[in-house]
Amino acid sequence: MLSNALIVVITVVLMELFSIVAHKYVMHGFGWGWHKSHHEPRTGWFEKNDLYAIVFAGIAIALIYAGTRGHHPLEWIGAGMTAYGLLYFVAHDGLVHGRWPFRYVPRRGYLKRLYQAHRLHHAVASKEGAVSFGFLYAPPAAKLKRQLQQRRDAATDRPDASARCEDAT
């Protein structure tokens, strides 16, 4: 029983690491078509970005099914993915994006840091230049603000396309 619980906990931690990479390179990369809806005002209960949750839930269900059919420990990996999905729903969709029927803005501690980090992630409307790609891990807000400012400064220091064309001739 203890080893199964350990598999669940390890899976939750690995899901956060996987999610950081997937959020940065897939959702803000070639998967922007689905994720873009998450960076725009929502008009109903659902957004196209929710398709990611459906895909990952499907994988978790398949792992749980395979594990209960004799392919141990896949059921516990699927359970860890499900636990991560629940944490994501509560912290990200509920707390940060207010998809609950009530609003709560944390004033201190970890939840405030998580809230601020994700708000700073959304300070950039496009798929480039964003900071803080974790869903449960939150770097300090001051660090993220510095990163955002450095990216904005770098973007304004770049010569525009016409200047680059003139330099090439």
N, CA and C atoms as an extended XYZ file, in Angstrom:
507
Properties=species:S:1:pos:R:3:atomname:S:1:resname:S:1:resid:I:1 pbc="F F F"
N         0.828       -1.196        0.000 N   MET     1
C         0.000        0.000        0.000 CA  MET     1
C         0.872        1.260        0.000 C   MET     1
N         1.943        1.259        0.788 N   LEU     2
C         2.831        2.410        0.867 CA  LEU     2
C         3.508        2.667       -0.478 C   LEU     2
N         3.901        1.603       -1.164 N   SER     3
C         4.546        1.784       -2.476 CA  SER     3
C         3.555        2.349       -3.497 C   SER     3
N         2.306        1.963       -3.414 N   ASN     4
C         1.297        2.514       -4.319 CA  ASN     4
C         1.072        3.999       -4.055 C   ASN     4
N         1.016        4.377       -2.780 N   ALA     5
C         0.867        5.795       -2.430 CA  ALA     5
C         2.079        6.587       -2.909 C   ALA     5
N         3.257        5.997       -2.785 N   LEU     6
C         4.473        6.658       -3.248 CA  LEU     6
C         4.438        6.860       -4.766 C   LEU     6
N         3.936        5.887       -5.496 N   ILE     7
C         3.798        6.010       -6.956 CA  ILE     7
C         2.861        7.170       -7.290 C   ILE     7
N         1.771        7.295       -6.563 N   VAL     8
C         0.816        8.388       -6.791 CA  VAL     8
C         1.500        9.737       -6.548 C   VAL     8
N         2.201        9.871       -5.433 N   VAL     9
C         2.865       11.138       -5.086 CA  VAL     9
C         3.945       11.478       -6.111 C   VAL     9
N         4.757       10.503       -6.473 N   ILE    10
C         5.809       10.731       -7.481 CA  ILE    10
C         5.186       11.144       -8.806 C   ILE    10
N         4.078       10.514       -9.178 N   THR    11
C         3.397       10.861      -10.426 CA  THR    11
C         2.899       12.299      -10.392 C   THR    11
N         2.349       12.748       -9.266 N   VAL    12
C         1.885       14.136       -9.146 CA  VAL    12
C         3.056       15.089       -9.367 C   VAL    12
N         4.189       14.826       -8.738 N   VAL    13
C         5.372       15.680       -8.897 CA  VAL    13
C         5.850       15.662      -10.350 C   VAL    13
N         5.929       14.475      -10.943 N   LEU    14
C         6.372       14.371      -12.339 CA  LEU    14
C         5.382       15.029      -13.301 C   LEU    14
N         4.102       14.993      -12.963 N   MET    15
C         3.103       15.667      -13.802 CA  MET    15
C         3.324       17.171      -13.802 C   MET    15
N         3.715       17.740      -12.663 N   GLU    16
C         3.986       19.177      -12.634 CA  GLU    16
C         5.190       19.498      -13.521 C   GLU    16
N         6.232       18.682      -13.448 N   LEU    17
C         7.410       18.901      -14.305 CA  LEU    17
C         7.033       18.741      -15.784 C   LEU    17
N         6.266       17.700      -16.089 N   PHE    18
C         5.797       17.486      -17.454 CA  PHE    18
C         4.926       18.654      -17.914 C   PHE    18
N         4.067       19.124      -17.024 N   SER    19
C         3.156       20.216      -17.385 CA  SER    19
C         3.903       21.517      -17.668 C   SER    19
N         4.966       21.783      -16.922 N   ILE    20
C         5.765       22.983      -17.185 CA  ILE    20
C         6.327       22.928      -18.600 C   ILE    20
N         6.903       21.796      -18.958 N   VAL    21
C         7.481       21.637      -20.301 CA  VAL    21
C         6.385       21.686      -21.367 C   VAL    21
N         5.286       20.964      -21.142 N   ALA    22
C         4.192       20.949      -22.120 CA  ALA    22
C         3.561       22.328      -22.272 C   ALA    22
N         3.396       23.047      -21.167 N   HIS    23
C         2.793       24.376      -21.225 CA  HIS    23
C         3.679       25.327      -22.021 C   HIS    23
N         4.986       25.257      -21.776 N   LYS    24
C         5.913       26.177      -22.433 CA  LYS    24
C         6.119       25.849      -23.910 C   LYS    24
N         6.316       24.568      -24.221 N   TYR    25
C         6.724       24.205      -25.575 CA  TYR    25
C         5.604       23.659      -26.456 C   TYR    25
N         4.542       23.152      -25.858 N   VAL    26
C         3.416       22.658      -26.663 CA  VAL    26
C         2.306       23.710      -26.683 C   VAL    26
N         1.794       24.060      -25.500 N   MET    27
C         0.668       24.994      -25.437 CA  MET    27
C         1.057       26.385      -25.948 C   MET    27
N         2.284       26.809      -25.676 N   HIS    28
C         2.762       28.097      -26.188 CA  HIS    28
C         3.608       27.895      -27.436 C   HIS    28
N         3.477       26.738      -28.052 N   GLY    29
C         4.162       26.411      -29.298 CA  GLY    29
C         3.150       25.957      -30.329 C   GLY    29
N         3.353       24.741      -30.838 N   PHE    30
C         2.472       24.239      -31.899 CA  PHE    30
C         1.040       23.980      -31.431 C   PHE    30
N         0.814       23.880      -30.115 N   GLY    31
C        -0.535       23.661      -29.580 CA  GLY    31
C        -1.264       24.940      -29.204 C   GLY    31
N        -0.738       26.081      -29.665 N   TRP    32
C        -1.339       27.374      -29.340 CA  TRP    32
C        -2.776       27.472      -29.828 C   TRP    32
N        -3.119       26.758      -30.882 N   GLY    33
C        -4.485       26.795      -31.420 CA  GLY    33
C        -5.531       26.455      -30.370 C   GLY    33
N        -5.240       25.505      -29.500 N   TRP    34
C        -6.153       25.172      -28.406 CA  TRP    34
C        -5.949       26.117      -27.231 C   TRP    34
N        -4.695       26.402      -26.904 N   HIS    35
C        -4.377       27.138      -25.682 CA  HIS    35
C        -4.708       28.629      -25.776 C   HIS    35
N        -4.716       29.156      -26.983 N   LYS    36
C        -4.985       30.587      -27.173 CA  LYS    36
C        -6.286       31.007      -26.491 C   LYS    36
N        -7.281       30.138      -26.515 N   SER    37
C        -8.577       30.457      -25.901 CA  SER    37
C        -8.435       30.751      -24.410 C   SER    37
N        -7.415       30.187      -23.805 N   HIS    38
C        -7.189       30.389      -22.376 CA  HIS    38
C        -6.620       31.782      -22.086 C   HIS    38
N        -6.059       32.403      -23.086 N   HIS    39
C        -5.482       33.746      -22.935 CA  HIS    39
C        -6.422       34.822      -23.472 C   HIS    39
N        -7.649       34.457      -23.749 N   GLU    40
C        -8.675       35.385      -24.226 CA  GLU    40
C        -9.847       35.350      -23.246 C   GLU    40
N       -10.681       36.363      -23.248 N   PRO    41
C       -11.858       36.337      -22.360 CA  PRO    41
C       -12.762       35.142      -22.692 C   PRO    41
N       -13.195       34.433      -21.656 N   ARG    42
C       -14.060       33.264      -21.846 CA  ARG    42
C       -15.501       33.738      -21.996 C   ARG    42
N       -16.207       33.142      -22.932 N   THR    43
C       -17.590       33.547      -23.183 CA  THR    43
C       -18.608       32.571      -22.602 C   THR    43
N       -18.157       31.424      -22.146 N   GLY    44
C       -19.069       30.444      -21.558 CA  GLY    44
C       -18.340       29.635      -20.497 C   GLY    44
N       -18.895       28.473      -20.176 N   TRP    45
C       -18.276       27.630      -19.162 CA  TRP    45
C       -16.984       27.000      -19.656 C   TRP    45
N       -16.921       26.708      -20.952 N   PHE    46
C       -15.791       25.964      -21.494 CA  PHE    46
C       -15.011       26.809      -22.482 C   PHE    46
N       -13.763       26.408      -22.689 N   GLU    47
C       -12.908       27.039      -23.692 CA  GLU    47
C       -12.175       25.910      -24.419 C   GLU    47
N       -11.670       26.202      -25.590 N   LYS    48
C       -10.986       25.197      -26.395 CA  LYS    48
C        -9.813       24.578      -25.628 C   LYS    48
N        -9.158       25.355      -24.778 N   ASN    49
C        -8.035       24.874      -23.969 CA  ASN    49
C        -8.428       23.682      -23.091 C   ASN    49
N        -9.709       23.547      -22.749 N   ASP    50
C       -10.169       22.437      -21.922 CA  ASP    50
C        -9.970       21.088      -22.612 C   ASP    50
N        -9.729       21.104      -23.911 N   LEU    51
C        -9.451       19.860      -24.630 CA  LEU    51
C        -8.189       19.194      -24.099 C   LEU    51
N        -7.227       19.977      -23.622 N   TYR    52
C        -6.030       19.385      -23.019 CA  TYR    52
C        -6.404       18.537      -21.809 C   TYR    52
N        -7.296       19.027      -20.969 N   ALA    53
C        -7.725       18.276      -19.788 CA  ALA    53
C        -8.424       16.981      -20.194 C   ALA    53
N        -9.206       17.034      -21.254 N   ILE    54
C        -9.904       15.839      -21.736 CA  ILE    54
C        -8.898       14.809      -22.237 C   ILE    54
N        -7.891       15.256      -22.975 N   VAL    55
C        -6.860       14.338      -23.477 CA  VAL    55
C        -6.144       13.668      -22.308 C   VAL    55
N        -5.708       14.456      -21.324 N   PHE    56
C        -4.979       13.887      -20.195 CA  PHE    56
C        -5.873       13.015      -19.323 C   PHE    56
N        -7.136       13.361      -19.182 N   ALA    57
C        -8.068       12.501      -18.441 CA  ALA    57
C        -8.237       11.166      -19.158 C   ALA    57
N        -8.308       11.217      -20.482 N   GLY    58
C        -8.411        9.980      -21.260 CA  GLY    58
C        -7.205        9.077      -21.063 C   GLY    58
N        -6.015        9.678      -21.021 N   ILE    59
C        -4.798        8.899      -20.782 CA  ILE    59
C        -4.830        8.289      -19.377 C   ILE    59
N        -5.229        9.081      -18.381 N   ALA    60
C        -5.306        8.578      -17.008 CA  ALA    60
C        -6.301        7.433      -16.899 C   ALA    60
N        -7.448        7.564      -17.544 N   ILE    61
C        -8.460        6.497      -17.522 CA  ILE    61
C        -7.917        5.234      -18.172 C   ILE    61
N        -7.226        5.391      -19.290 N   ALA    62
C        -6.648        4.227      -19.979 CA  ALA    62
C        -5.596        3.542      -19.091 C   ALA    62
N        -4.785        4.337      -18.385 N   LEU    63
C        -3.780        3.750      -17.495 CA  LEU    63
C        -4.433        3.014      -16.329 C   LEU    63
N        -5.465        3.617      -15.737 N   ILE    64
C        -6.169        2.949      -14.637 CA  ILE    64
C        -6.799        1.650      -15.127 C   ILE    64
N        -7.404        1.696      -16.283 N   TYR    65
C        -8.013        0.487      -16.861 CA  TYR    65
C        -6.959       -0.598      -17.081 C   TYR    65
N        -5.850       -0.224      -17.699 N   ALA    66
C        -4.789       -1.213      -17.966 CA  ALA    66
C        -4.231       -1.765      -16.661 C   ALA    66
N        -4.066       -0.899      -15.666 N   GLY    67
C        -3.536       -1.349      -14.388 CA  GLY    67
C        -4.457       -2.315      -13.676 C   GLY    67
N        -5.760       -2.090      -13.766 N   THR    68
C        -6.715       -2.992      -13.112 CA  THR    68
C        -6.894       -4.286      -13.904 C   THR    68
N        -6.317       -4.338      -15.080 N   ARG    69
C        -6.356       -5.554      -15.906 CA  ARG    69
C        -5.024       -6.309      -15.852 C   ARG    69
N        -4.217       -5.984      -14.815 N   GLY    70
C        -3.005       -6.758      -14.591 CA  GLY    70
C        -1.696       -6.080      -14.959 C   GLY    70
N        -1.743       -4.869      -15.429 N   HIS    71
C        -0.509       -4.168      -15.812 CA  HIS    71
C        -0.102       -3.182      -14.708 C   HIS    71
N         0.145       -3.758      -13.524 N   HIS    72
C         0.533       -2.971      -12.366 CA  HIS    72
C         1.887       -2.314      -12.624 C   HIS    72
N         2.157       -1.118      -12.261 N   PRO    73
C         1.442       -0.178      -11.408 CA  PRO    73
C         0.737        0.922      -12.201 C   PRO    73
N         0.323        0.626      -13.428 N   LEU    74
C        -0.284        1.677      -14.253 CA  LEU    74
C        -1.508        2.309      -13.616 C   LEU    74
N        -2.264        1.535      -12.837 N   GLU    75
C        -3.453        2.113      -12.194 CA  GLU    75
C        -3.060        3.215      -11.209 C   GLU    75
N        -1.916        3.071      -10.556 N   TRP    76
C        -1.467        4.071       -9.586 CA  TRP    76
C        -0.870        5.292      -10.283 C   TRP    76
N        -0.265        5.074      -11.427 N   ILE    77
C         0.198        6.214      -12.227 CA  ILE    77
C        -1.021        7.002      -12.722 C   ILE    77
N        -2.033        6.284      -13.203 N   GLY    78
C        -3.281        6.938      -13.621 CA  GLY    78
C        -3.950        7.662      -12.467 C   GLY    78
N        -3.888        7.070      -11.271 N   ALA    79
C        -4.458        7.733      -10.091 CA  ALA    79
C        -3.679        9.007       -9.771 C   ALA    79
N        -2.358        8.981       -9.925 N   GLY    80
C        -1.547       10.181       -9.714 CA  GLY    80
C        -1.867       11.268      -10.719 C   GLY    80
N        -2.079       10.860      -11.967 N   MET    81
C        -2.478       11.835      -12.993 CA  MET    81
C        -3.834       12.437      -12.648 C   MET    81
N        -4.739       11.618      -12.154 N   THR    82
C        -6.064       12.097      -11.761 CA  THR    82
C        -5.966       13.053      -10.579 C   THR    82
N        -5.128       12.721       -9.604 N   ALA    83
C        -4.922       13.615       -8.452 CA  ALA    83
C        -4.349       14.955       -8.916 C   ALA    83
N        -3.398       14.897       -9.842 N   TYR    84
C        -2.832       16.135      -10.377 CA  TYR    84
C        -3.917       16.944      -11.094 C   TYR    84
N        -4.745       16.273      -11.866 N   GLY    85
C        -5.846       16.950      -12.554 CA  GLY    85
C        -6.799       17.628      -11.584 C   GLY    85
N        -7.058       16.990      -10.458 N   LEU    86
C        -7.916       17.600       -9.438 CA  LEU    86
C        -7.239       18.834       -8.839 C   LEU    86
N        -5.956       18.723       -8.520 N   LEU    87
C        -5.212       19.870       -7.993 CA  LEU    87
C        -5.189       21.010       -9.009 C   LEU    87
N        -4.998       20.672      -10.273 N   TYR    88
C        -5.003       21.666      -11.339 CA  TYR    88
C        -6.358       22.372      -11.394 C   TYR    88
N        -7.420       21.591      -11.347 N   PHE    89
C        -8.764       22.158      -11.420 CA  PHE    89
C        -9.026       23.106      -10.255 C   PHE    89
N        -8.648       22.684       -9.050 N   VAL    90
C        -8.890       23.511       -7.869 CA  VAL    90
C        -8.019       24.766       -7.893 C   VAL    90
N        -6.698       24.583       -8.098 N   ALA    91
C        -5.766       25.714       -7.994 CA  ALA    91
C        -5.809       26.619       -9.220 C   ALA    91
N        -5.768       26.031      -10.393 N   HIS    92
C        -5.658       26.832      -11.611 CA  HIS    92
C        -7.016       27.329      -12.096 C   HIS    92
N        -7.911       26.419      -12.373 N   ASP    93
C        -9.210       26.821      -12.914 CA  ASP    93
C       -10.066       27.532      -11.876 C   ASP    93
N       -10.043       27.033      -10.655 N   GLY    94
C       -10.883       27.634       -9.624 CA  GLY    94
C       -10.287       28.875       -9.000 C   GLY    94
N        -9.150       28.707       -8.343 N   LEU    95
C        -8.543       29.818       -7.618 CA  LEU    95
C        -8.085       30.935       -8.546 C   LEU    95
N        -7.271       30.602       -9.531 N   VAL    96
C        -6.656       31.633      -10.365 CA  VAL    96
C        -7.639       32.219      -11.373 C   VAL    96
N        -8.410       31.366      -12.027 N   HIS    97
C        -9.275       31.855      -13.109 CA  HIS    97
C       -10.747       31.987      -12.730 C   HIS    97
N       -11.071       31.732      -11.487 N   GLY    98
C       -12.429       31.987      -11.012 CA  GLY    98
C       -13.510       31.190      -11.700 C   GLY    98
N       -13.232       29.939      -12.024 N   ARG    99
C       -14.252       29.112      -12.662 CA  ARG    99
C       -15.111       28.397      -11.622 C   ARG    99
N       -15.078       28.875      -10.401 N   TRP   100
C       -15.962       28.416       -9.338 CA  TRP   100
C       -17.126       29.378       -9.264 C   TRP   100
N       -18.201       28.995       -8.592 N   PRO   101
C       -19.327       29.934       -8.451 CA  PRO   101
C       -19.061       31.037       -7.427 C   PRO   101
N       -17.885       31.048       -6.805 N   PHE   102
C       -17.522       32.114       -5.867 CA  PHE   102
C       -16.089       32.538       -6.147 C   PHE   102
N       -15.720       33.701       -5.646 N   ARG   103
C       -14.399       34.278       -5.901 CA  ARG   103
C       -13.600       34.341       -4.609 C   ARG   103
N       -12.345       33.894       -4.669 N   TYR   104
C       -11.448       33.984       -3.530 CA  TYR   104
C       -10.093       34.451       -4.037 C   TYR   104
N        -9.591       35.540       -3.497 N   VAL   105
C        -8.263       36.039       -3.840 CA  VAL   105
C        -7.394       35.900       -2.597 C   VAL   105
N        -6.397       35.015       -2.655 N   PRO   106
C        -5.553       34.802       -1.475 CA  PRO   106
C        -4.715       36.033       -1.143 C   PRO   106
N        -4.523       36.286        0.119 N   ARG   107
C        -3.812       37.479        0.592 CA  ARG   107
C        -2.394       37.184        1.081 C   ARG   107
N        -2.052       35.899        1.300 N   ARG   108
C        -0.708       35.583        1.768 CA  ARG   108
C        -0.384       34.121        1.495 C   ARG   108
N         0.895       33.810        1.652 N   GLY   109
C         1.357       32.436        1.566 CA  GLY   109
C         1.452       31.887        0.159 C   GLY   109
N         1.530       30.570        0.102 N   TYR   110
C         1.701       29.853       -1.157 CA  TYR   110
C         0.597       30.175       -2.160 C   TYR   110
N        -0.642       30.190       -1.725 N   LEU   111
C        -1.737       30.438       -2.664 CA  LEU   111
C        -1.649       31.826       -3.285 C   LEU   111
N        -1.217       32.825       -2.520 N   LYS   112
C        -1.028       34.168       -3.071 CA  LYS   112
C         0.083       34.145       -4.124 C   LYS   112
N         1.170       33.458       -3.807 N   ARG   113
C         2.295       33.356       -4.752 CA  ARG   113
C         1.861       32.654       -6.039 C   ARG   113
N         1.097       31.577       -5.894 N   LEU   114
C         0.590       30.853       -7.061 CA  LEU   114
C        -0.326       31.746       -7.896 C   LEU   114
N        -1.201       32.450       -7.231 N   TYR   115
C        -2.125       33.363       -7.895 CA  TYR   115
C        -1.358       34.442       -8.659 C   TYR   115
N        -0.390       35.067       -7.997 N   GLN   116
C         0.396       36.125       -8.638 CA  GLN   116
C         1.194       35.589       -9.825 C   GLN   116
N         1.810       34.434       -9.660 N   ALA   117
C         2.635       33.864      -10.734 CA  ALA   117
C         1.798       33.619      -11.984 C   ALA   117
N         0.602       33.100      -11.788 N   HIS   118
C        -0.212       32.818      -12.967 CA  HIS   118
C        -0.790       34.097      -13.569 C   HIS   118
N        -1.083       35.070      -12.748 N   ARG   119
C        -1.522       36.367      -13.282 CA  ARG   119
C        -0.401       37.002      -14.099 C   ARG   119
N         0.843       36.872      -13.637 N   LEU   120
C         1.971       37.403      -14.403 CA  LEU   120
C         2.171       36.621      -15.694 C   LEU   120
N         1.855       35.333      -15.682 N   HIS   121
C         1.900       34.546      -16.911 CA  HIS   121
C         0.942       35.142      -17.950 C   HIS   121
N        -0.208       35.578      -17.493 N   HIS   122
C        -1.221       36.130      -18.393 CA  HIS   122
C        -1.016       37.617      -18.699 C   HIS   122
N         0.063       38.197      -18.180 N   ALA   123
C         0.366       39.600      -18.496 CA  ALA   123
C         0.766       39.760      -19.953 C   ALA   123
N         1.104       38.656      -20.602 N   VAL   124
C         1.465       38.653      -22.018 CA  VAL   124
C         0.327       37.980      -22.774 C   VAL   124
N        -0.209       38.653      -23.763 N   ALA   125
C        -1.379       38.129      -24.478 CA  ALA   125
C        -1.020       37.144      -25.589 C   ALA   125
N         0.217       37.175      -26.062 N   SER   126
C         0.600       36.292      -27.161 CA  SER   126
C         1.272       35.040      -26.623 C   SER   126
N         1.647       34.152      -27.522 N   LYS   127
C         2.291       32.924      -27.084 CA  LYS   127
C         3.763       33.125      -26.751 C   LYS   127
N         4.352       34.249      -27.147 N   GLU   128
C         5.748       34.537      -26.843 CA  GLU   128
C         5.858       35.478      -25.646 C   GLU   128
N         6.973       35.341      -24.928 N   GLY   129
C         7.297       36.279      -23.866 CA  GLY   129
C         6.690       36.002      -22.509 C   GLY   129
N         5.918       34.950      -22.382 N   ALA   130
C         5.275       34.652      -21.097 CA  ALA   130
C         6.290       34.109      -20.091 C   ALA   130
N         5.947       34.208      -18.825 N   VAL   131
C         6.756       33.670      -17.732 CA  VAL   131
C         5.898       32.706      -16.927 C   VAL   131
N         6.536       31.921      -16.072 N   SER   132
C         5.851       31.044      -15.121 CA  SER   132
C         4.892       30.067      -15.809 C   SER   132
N         5.416       28.914      -16.183 N   PHE   133
C         4.614       27.930      -16.904 CA  PHE   133
C         4.099       26.802      -16.017 C   PHE   133
N         4.434       26.823      -14.743 N   GLY   134
C         3.934       25.801      -13.834 CA  GLY   134
C         2.489       26.048      -13.462 C   GLY   134
N         1.823       24.994      -13.050 N   PHE   135
C         0.441       25.121      -12.600 CA  PHE   135
C         0.351       25.037      -11.080 C   PHE   135
N         1.290       24.335      -10.461 N   LEU   136
C         1.316       24.232       -9.004 CA  LEU   136
C         2.595       24.815       -8.422 C   LEU   136
N         3.645       24.924       -9.235 N   TYR   137
C         4.880       25.558       -8.803 CA  TYR   137
C         4.832       27.028       -9.199 C   TYR   137
N         5.209       27.890       -8.269 N   ALA   138
C         5.143       29.330       -8.527 CA  ALA   138
C         6.438       29.997       -8.079 C   ALA   138
N         7.235       30.483       -9.041 N   PRO   139
C         8.409       31.273       -8.651 CA  PRO   139
C         7.951       32.553       -7.962 C   PRO   139
N         8.843       33.189       -7.199 N   PRO   140
C         8.471       34.453       -6.532 CA  PRO   140
C         8.042       35.515       -7.546 C   PRO   140
N         7.037       36.286       -7.191 N   ALA   141
C         6.485       37.305       -8.090 CA  ALA   141
C         7.537       38.330       -8.495 C   ALA   141
N         8.412       38.710       -7.585 N   ALA   142
C         9.442       39.710       -7.911 CA  ALA   142
C        10.361       39.200       -9.022 C   ALA   142
N        10.715       37.941       -8.958 N   LYS   143
C        11.561       37.336       -9.998 CA  LYS   143
C        10.837       37.343      -11.348 C   LYS   143
N         9.557       37.004      -11.347 N   LEU   144
C         8.776       36.962      -12.580 CA  LEU   144
C         8.603       38.361      -13.170 C   LEU   144
N         8.406       39.354      -12.306 N   LYS   145
C         8.279       40.735      -12.781 CA  LYS   145
C         9.570       41.188      -13.452 C   LYS   145
N        10.719       40.819      -12.867 N   ARG   146
C        12.008       41.159      -13.494 CA  ARG   146
C        12.148       40.483      -14.854 C   ARG   146
N        11.769       39.208      -14.932 N   GLN   147
C        11.838       38.490      -16.206 CA  GLN   147
C        10.951       39.152      -17.255 C   GLN   147
N         9.740       39.507      -16.872 N   LEU   148
C         8.828       40.175      -17.807 CA  LEU   148
C         9.420       41.490      -18.298 C   LEU   148
N         9.974       42.269      -17.372 N   GLN   149
C        10.562       43.557      -17.741 CA  GLN   149
C        11.756       43.366      -18.662 C   GLN   149
N        12.597       42.378      -18.388 N   GLN   150
C        13.745       42.102      -19.246 CA  GLN   150
C        13.290       41.706      -20.648 C   GLN   150
N        12.232       40.909      -20.734 N   ARG   151
C        11.722       40.497      -22.050 CA  ARG   151
C        11.121       41.673      -22.801 C   ARG   151
N        10.431       42.549      -22.078 N   ARG   152
C         9.866       43.748      -22.719 CA  ARG   152
C        10.983       44.675      -23.186 C   ARG   152
N        12.013       44.849      -22.345 N   ASP   153
C        13.147       45.689      -22.722 CA  ASP   153
C        13.859       45.123      -23.948 C   ASP   153
N        14.054       43.811      -23.964 N   ALA   154
C        14.724       43.173      -25.101 CA  ALA   154
C        13.898       43.331      -26.368 C   ALA   154
N        12.584       43.254      -26.239 N   ALA   155
C        11.712       43.395      -27.412 CA  ALA   155
C        11.750       44.813      -27.962 C   ALA   155
N        11.849       45.811      -27.099 N   THR   156
C        11.879       47.196      -27.581 CA  THR   156
C        13.268       47.584      -28.080 C   THR   156
N        14.311       46.877      -27.646 N   ASP   157
C        15.670       47.154      -28.108 CA  ASP   157
C        15.956       46.556      -29.475 C   ASP   157
N        15.153       45.576      -29.880 N   ARG   158
C        15.372       44.934      -31.177 CA  ARG   158
C        15.040       45.896      -32.302 C   ARG   158
N        15.899       45.942      -33.304 N   PRO   159
C        15.552       46.780      -34.453 CA  PRO   159
C        14.346       46.176      -35.184 C   PRO   159
N        13.518       47.052      -35.744 N   ASP   160
C        12.347       46.537      -36.462 CA  ASP   160
C        12.797       45.953      -37.799 C   ASP   160
N        11.880       45.291      -38.456 N   ALA   161
C        12.198       44.566      -39.697 CA  ALA   161
C        12.753       45.487      -40.774 C   ALA   161
N        12.247       46.706      -40.885 N   SER   162
C        12.718       47.605      -41.956 CA  SER   162
C        14.166       48.003      -41.696 C   SER   162
N        14.537       48.203      -40.441 N   ALA   163
C        15.926       48.563      -40.132 CA  ALA   163
C        16.840       47.399      -40.468 C   ALA   163
N        16.392       46.171      -40.201 N   ARG   164
C        17.220       44.997      -40.533 CA  ARG   164
C        17.372       44.870      -42.032 C   ARG   164
N        16.326       45.189      -42.779 N   CYS   165
C        16.423       45.115      -44.236 CA  CYS   165
C        17.414       46.155      -44.750 C   CYS   165
N        17.419       47.357      -44.165 N   GLU   166
C        18.341       48.409      -44.588 CA  GLU   166
C        19.779       48.002      -44.295 C   GLU   166
N        19.994       47.342      -43.130 N   ASP   167
C        21.333       46.901      -42.786 CA  ASP   167
C        21.838       45.827      -43.744 C   ASP   167
N        20.943       45.033      -44.269 N   ALA   168
C        21.332       43.941      -45.164 CA  ALA   168
C        21.742       44.451      -46.530 C   ALA   168
N        21.332       45.671      -46.913 N   THR   169
C        21.658       46.174      -48.254 CA  THR   169
C        22.943       46.943      -48.295 C   THR   169
